[in-house]
Short mmCIF file of C-alpha atoms in Angstrom, two decimals:
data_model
loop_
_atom_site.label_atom_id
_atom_site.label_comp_id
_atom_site.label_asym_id
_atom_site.label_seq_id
_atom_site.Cartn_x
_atom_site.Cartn_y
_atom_site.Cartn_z
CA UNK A 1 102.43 129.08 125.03
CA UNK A 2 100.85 131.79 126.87
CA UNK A 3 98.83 131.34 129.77
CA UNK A 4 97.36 133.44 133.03
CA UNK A 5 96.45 132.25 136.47
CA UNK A 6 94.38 133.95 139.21
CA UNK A 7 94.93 131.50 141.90
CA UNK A 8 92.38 132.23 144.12
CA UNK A 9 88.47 131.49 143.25
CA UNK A 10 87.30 134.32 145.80
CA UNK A 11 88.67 137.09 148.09
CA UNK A 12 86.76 138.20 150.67
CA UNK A 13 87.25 142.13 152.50
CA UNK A 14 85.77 143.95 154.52
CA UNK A 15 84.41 147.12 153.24
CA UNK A 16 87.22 150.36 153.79
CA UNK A 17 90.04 147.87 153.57
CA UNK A 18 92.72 147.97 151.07
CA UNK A 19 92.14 144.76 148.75
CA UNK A 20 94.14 142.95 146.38
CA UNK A 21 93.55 140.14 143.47
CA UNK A 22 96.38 138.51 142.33
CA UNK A 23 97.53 137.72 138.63
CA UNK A 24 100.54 136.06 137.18
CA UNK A 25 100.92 135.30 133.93
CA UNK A 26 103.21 133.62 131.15
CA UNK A 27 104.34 134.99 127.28
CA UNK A 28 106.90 134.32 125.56
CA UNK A 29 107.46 138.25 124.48
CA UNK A 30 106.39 141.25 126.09
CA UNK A 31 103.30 141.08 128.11
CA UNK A 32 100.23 143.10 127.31
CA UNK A 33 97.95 142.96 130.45
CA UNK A 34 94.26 143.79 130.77
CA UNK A 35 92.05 143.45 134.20
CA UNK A 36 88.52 143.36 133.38
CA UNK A 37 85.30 143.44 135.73
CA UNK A 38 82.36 141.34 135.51
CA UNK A 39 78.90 142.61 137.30
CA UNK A 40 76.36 139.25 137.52
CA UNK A 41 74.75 138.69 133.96
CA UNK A 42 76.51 141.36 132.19
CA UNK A 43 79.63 141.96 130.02
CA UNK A 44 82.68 142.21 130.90
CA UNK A 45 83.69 145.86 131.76
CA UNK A 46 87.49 147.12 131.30
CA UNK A 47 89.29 148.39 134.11
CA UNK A 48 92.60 148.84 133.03
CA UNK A 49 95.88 147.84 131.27
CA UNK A 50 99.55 147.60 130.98
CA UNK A 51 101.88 147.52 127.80
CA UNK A 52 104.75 149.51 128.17
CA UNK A 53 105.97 152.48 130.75
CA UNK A 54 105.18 152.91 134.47
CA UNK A 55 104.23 149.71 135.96
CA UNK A 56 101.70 151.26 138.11
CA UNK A 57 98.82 151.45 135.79
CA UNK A 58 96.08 153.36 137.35
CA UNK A 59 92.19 152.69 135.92
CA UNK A 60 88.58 152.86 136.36
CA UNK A 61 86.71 153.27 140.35
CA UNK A 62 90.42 153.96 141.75
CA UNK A 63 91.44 150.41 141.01
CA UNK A 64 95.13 150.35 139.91
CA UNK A 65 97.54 147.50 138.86
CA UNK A 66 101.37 146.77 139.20
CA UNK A 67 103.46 144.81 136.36
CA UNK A 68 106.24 142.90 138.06
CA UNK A 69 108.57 141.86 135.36
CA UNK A 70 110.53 139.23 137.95
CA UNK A 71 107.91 137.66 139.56
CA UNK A 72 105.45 137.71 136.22
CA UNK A 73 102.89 139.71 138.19
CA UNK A 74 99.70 141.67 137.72
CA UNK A 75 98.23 142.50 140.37
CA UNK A 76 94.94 144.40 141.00
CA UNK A 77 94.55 146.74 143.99
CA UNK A 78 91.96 149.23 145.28
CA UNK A 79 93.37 151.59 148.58
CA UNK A 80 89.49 151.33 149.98
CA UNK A 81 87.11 148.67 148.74
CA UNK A 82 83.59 149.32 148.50
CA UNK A 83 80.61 146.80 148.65
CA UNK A 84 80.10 147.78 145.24
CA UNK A 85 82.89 147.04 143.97
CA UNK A 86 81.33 143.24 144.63
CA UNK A 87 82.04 141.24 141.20
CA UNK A 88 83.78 138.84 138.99
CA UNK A 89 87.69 139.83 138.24
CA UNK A 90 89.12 138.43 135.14
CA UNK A 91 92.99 139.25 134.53
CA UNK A 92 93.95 139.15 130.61
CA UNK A 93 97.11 138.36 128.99
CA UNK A 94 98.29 138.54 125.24
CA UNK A 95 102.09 138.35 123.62
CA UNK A 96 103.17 141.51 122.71
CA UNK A 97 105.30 140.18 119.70
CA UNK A 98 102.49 137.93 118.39
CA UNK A 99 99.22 138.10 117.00
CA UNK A 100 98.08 135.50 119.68
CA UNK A 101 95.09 135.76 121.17
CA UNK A 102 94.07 137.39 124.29
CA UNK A 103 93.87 134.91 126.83
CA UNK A 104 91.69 134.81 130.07
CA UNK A 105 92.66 134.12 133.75
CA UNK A 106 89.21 131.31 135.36
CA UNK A 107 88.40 134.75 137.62
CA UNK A 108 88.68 136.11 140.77
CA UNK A 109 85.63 136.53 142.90
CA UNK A 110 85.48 139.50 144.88
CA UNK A 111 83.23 139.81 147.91
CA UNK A 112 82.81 143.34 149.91
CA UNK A 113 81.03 142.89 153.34
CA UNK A 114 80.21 146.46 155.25
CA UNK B 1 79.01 156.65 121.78
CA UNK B 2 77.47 152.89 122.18
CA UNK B 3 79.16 150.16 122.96
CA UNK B 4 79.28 146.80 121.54
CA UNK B 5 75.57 145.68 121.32
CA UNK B 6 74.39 142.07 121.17
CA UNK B 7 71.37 140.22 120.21
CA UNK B 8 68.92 138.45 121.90
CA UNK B 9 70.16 138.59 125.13
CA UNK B 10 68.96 135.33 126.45
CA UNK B 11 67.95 132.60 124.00
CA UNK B 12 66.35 129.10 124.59
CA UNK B 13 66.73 126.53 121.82
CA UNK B 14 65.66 122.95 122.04
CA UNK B 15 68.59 120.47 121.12
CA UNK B 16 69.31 120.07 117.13
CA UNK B 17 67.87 123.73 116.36
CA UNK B 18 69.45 126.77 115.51
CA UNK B 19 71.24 129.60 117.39
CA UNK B 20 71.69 132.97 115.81
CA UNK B 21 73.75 135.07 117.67
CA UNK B 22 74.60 139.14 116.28
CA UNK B 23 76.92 141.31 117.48
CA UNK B 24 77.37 144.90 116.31
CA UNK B 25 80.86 146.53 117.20
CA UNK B 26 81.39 149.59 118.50
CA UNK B 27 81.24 152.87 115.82
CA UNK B 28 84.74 152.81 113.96
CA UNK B 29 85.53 149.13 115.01
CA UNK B 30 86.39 146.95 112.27
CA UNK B 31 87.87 144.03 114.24
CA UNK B 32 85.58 141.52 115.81
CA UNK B 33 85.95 138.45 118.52
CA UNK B 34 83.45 136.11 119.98
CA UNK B 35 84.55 134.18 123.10
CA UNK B 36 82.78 131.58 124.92
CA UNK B 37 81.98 131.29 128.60
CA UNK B 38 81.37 128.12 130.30
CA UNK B 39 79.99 128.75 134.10
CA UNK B 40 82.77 128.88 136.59
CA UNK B 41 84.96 129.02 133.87
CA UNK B 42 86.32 132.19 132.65
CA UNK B 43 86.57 133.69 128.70
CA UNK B 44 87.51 131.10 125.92
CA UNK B 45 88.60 132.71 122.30
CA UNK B 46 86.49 131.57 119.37
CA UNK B 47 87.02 133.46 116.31
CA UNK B 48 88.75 136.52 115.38
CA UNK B 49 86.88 138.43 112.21
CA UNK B 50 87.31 141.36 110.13
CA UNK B 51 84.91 142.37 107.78
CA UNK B 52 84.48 140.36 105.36
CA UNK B 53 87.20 138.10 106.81
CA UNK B 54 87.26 135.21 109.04
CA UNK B 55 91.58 135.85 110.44
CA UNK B 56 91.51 133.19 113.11
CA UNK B 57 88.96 130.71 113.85
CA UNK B 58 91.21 128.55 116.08
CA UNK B 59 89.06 128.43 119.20
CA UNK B 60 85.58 127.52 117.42
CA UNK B 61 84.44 123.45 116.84
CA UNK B 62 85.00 122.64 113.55
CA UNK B 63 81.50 121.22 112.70
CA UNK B 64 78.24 123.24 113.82
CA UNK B 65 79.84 126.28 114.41
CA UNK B 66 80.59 129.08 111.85
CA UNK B 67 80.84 133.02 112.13
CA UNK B 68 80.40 135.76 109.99
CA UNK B 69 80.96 139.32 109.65
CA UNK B 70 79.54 140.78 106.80
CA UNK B 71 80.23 144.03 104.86
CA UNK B 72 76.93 145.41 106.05
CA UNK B 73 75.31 144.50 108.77
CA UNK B 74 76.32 142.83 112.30
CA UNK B 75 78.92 139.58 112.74
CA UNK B 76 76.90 136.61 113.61
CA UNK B 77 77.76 133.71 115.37
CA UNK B 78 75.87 130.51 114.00
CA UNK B 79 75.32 127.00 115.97
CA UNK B 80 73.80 124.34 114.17
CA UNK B 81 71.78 121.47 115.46
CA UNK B 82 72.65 122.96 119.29
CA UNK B 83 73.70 120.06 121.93
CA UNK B 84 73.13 120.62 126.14
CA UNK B 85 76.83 121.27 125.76
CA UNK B 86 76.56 124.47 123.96
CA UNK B 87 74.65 125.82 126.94
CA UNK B 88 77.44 129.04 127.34
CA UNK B 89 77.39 132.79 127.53
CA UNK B 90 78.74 134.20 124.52
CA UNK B 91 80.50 137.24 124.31
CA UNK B 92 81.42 139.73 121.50
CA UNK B 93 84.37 142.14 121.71
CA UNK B 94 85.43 145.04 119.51
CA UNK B 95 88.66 146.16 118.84
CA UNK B 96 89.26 149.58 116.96
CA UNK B 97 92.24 148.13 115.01
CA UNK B 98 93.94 144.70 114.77
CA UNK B 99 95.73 142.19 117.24
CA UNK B 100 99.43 143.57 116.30
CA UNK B 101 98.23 146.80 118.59
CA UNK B 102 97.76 147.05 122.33
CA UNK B 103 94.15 148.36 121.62
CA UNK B 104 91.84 147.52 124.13
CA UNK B 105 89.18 144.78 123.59
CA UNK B 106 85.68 145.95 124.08
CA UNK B 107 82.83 143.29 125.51
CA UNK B 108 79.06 143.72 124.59
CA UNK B 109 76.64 142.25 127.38
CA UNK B 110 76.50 138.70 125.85
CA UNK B 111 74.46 136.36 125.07
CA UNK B 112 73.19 133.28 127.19
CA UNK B 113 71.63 130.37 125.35
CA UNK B 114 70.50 127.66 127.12
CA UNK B 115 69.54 124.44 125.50
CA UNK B 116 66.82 122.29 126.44
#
């Protein structure tokens, strides 16, 4: 069975410092990986995703991502965080090889203080 | 280009009414999921549709709850006789093709029903 796990509820950084929201997840094939953003009382926005190639995945608002095939890793990283970037993370996984379903990490809470 | 749109946005139903929810995909997505969110929770899978086609409807209850997508018109997500535990956000995402590609799930802005 496939499954993903953010294992902390909420990060907190200070604004201009590198930040970091951790993933890990568990397929039974190859891995297709999505992070998506969630602003209070809206959708959820994409950000980015991994299914093959370079395991640095760059995306949206200079967030990027890095696939760790050994230690089942996904995590999401910014160089500089911004108070805006203030929201609700939600890592993704789905089985490559199946036609499973995508499946959502609880989310990551992300707080940016100036 | 707009995205995934969803209809109402908020709606308040008293317990045993009914909850209409729509969704229209993005333009030149056939492929259609609804996923519920429970607070503090994150994104659980309901039903996977095509049109015309329900493919998976693994994640929905099997009594009260029923989807659509019709050949014209938006996918709707149906609730019967609504319970305090259907109080959720529900979410509709769009996918250009089907669940064998690595295509990118699209979200609309959801729905939040609260029931009384």
């Amino acid at each position: 069975a496939q499954s993903v796990a953010q294992p902390e509820d909420q990060v907190n950084v200070a604004e201009g410092n590198p930040l970091t929201v951790k993933c890990t997840y568990s397929v039974s094939g190859n891995p297709y990986l999505f992070w998506y953003v969630q602003y209070p009382n809206r959708g959820l926005q994409f950000l980015l995703k991994y299914i093959t190639g370079d395991n640095l995945v760059k995306g949206s608002y200079g967030f990027e991502a890095e696939f760790n095939k050994s230690q089942t890793s996904f995590h999401l990283k910014k160089p500089s965080a911004l108070v805006s970037d203030s929201a609700l993370y939600f890592c993704a996984v789905r089985d490559g090889g199946s036609q499973g379903n995508l499946i959502f990490g609880k989310g990551t809470k992300l707080s940016v203080k100036p | 280009n707009a995205g995934v749109m969803q209809n109402p946005r908020h709606l308040v139903r008293r317990r045993g009414q009914e909850a209409r929810l729509r969704c229209s995909p993005m333009k030149g997505h056939s492929h259609v999921y609804w996923y519920r969110q429970l607070p503090e929770e994150g994104l659980k899978f309901m039903v996977y549709l095509q049109k015309e086609n329900i493919i998976d409807e693994s994640g929905m209850p099997k009594e009260r709850f029923s989807a659509e997508f019709p050949k014209e018109g938006p996918s709707i997500l149906r609730i019967q006789q609504v319970v305090r535990g259907d109080s959720a956000a529900y979410f509709c995402a769009s996918s250009p093709t089907d669940r064998w590609s690595a295509d990118t799930q699209y979200f609309g802005p959801g729905t939040r029903l609260t029931v009384l």
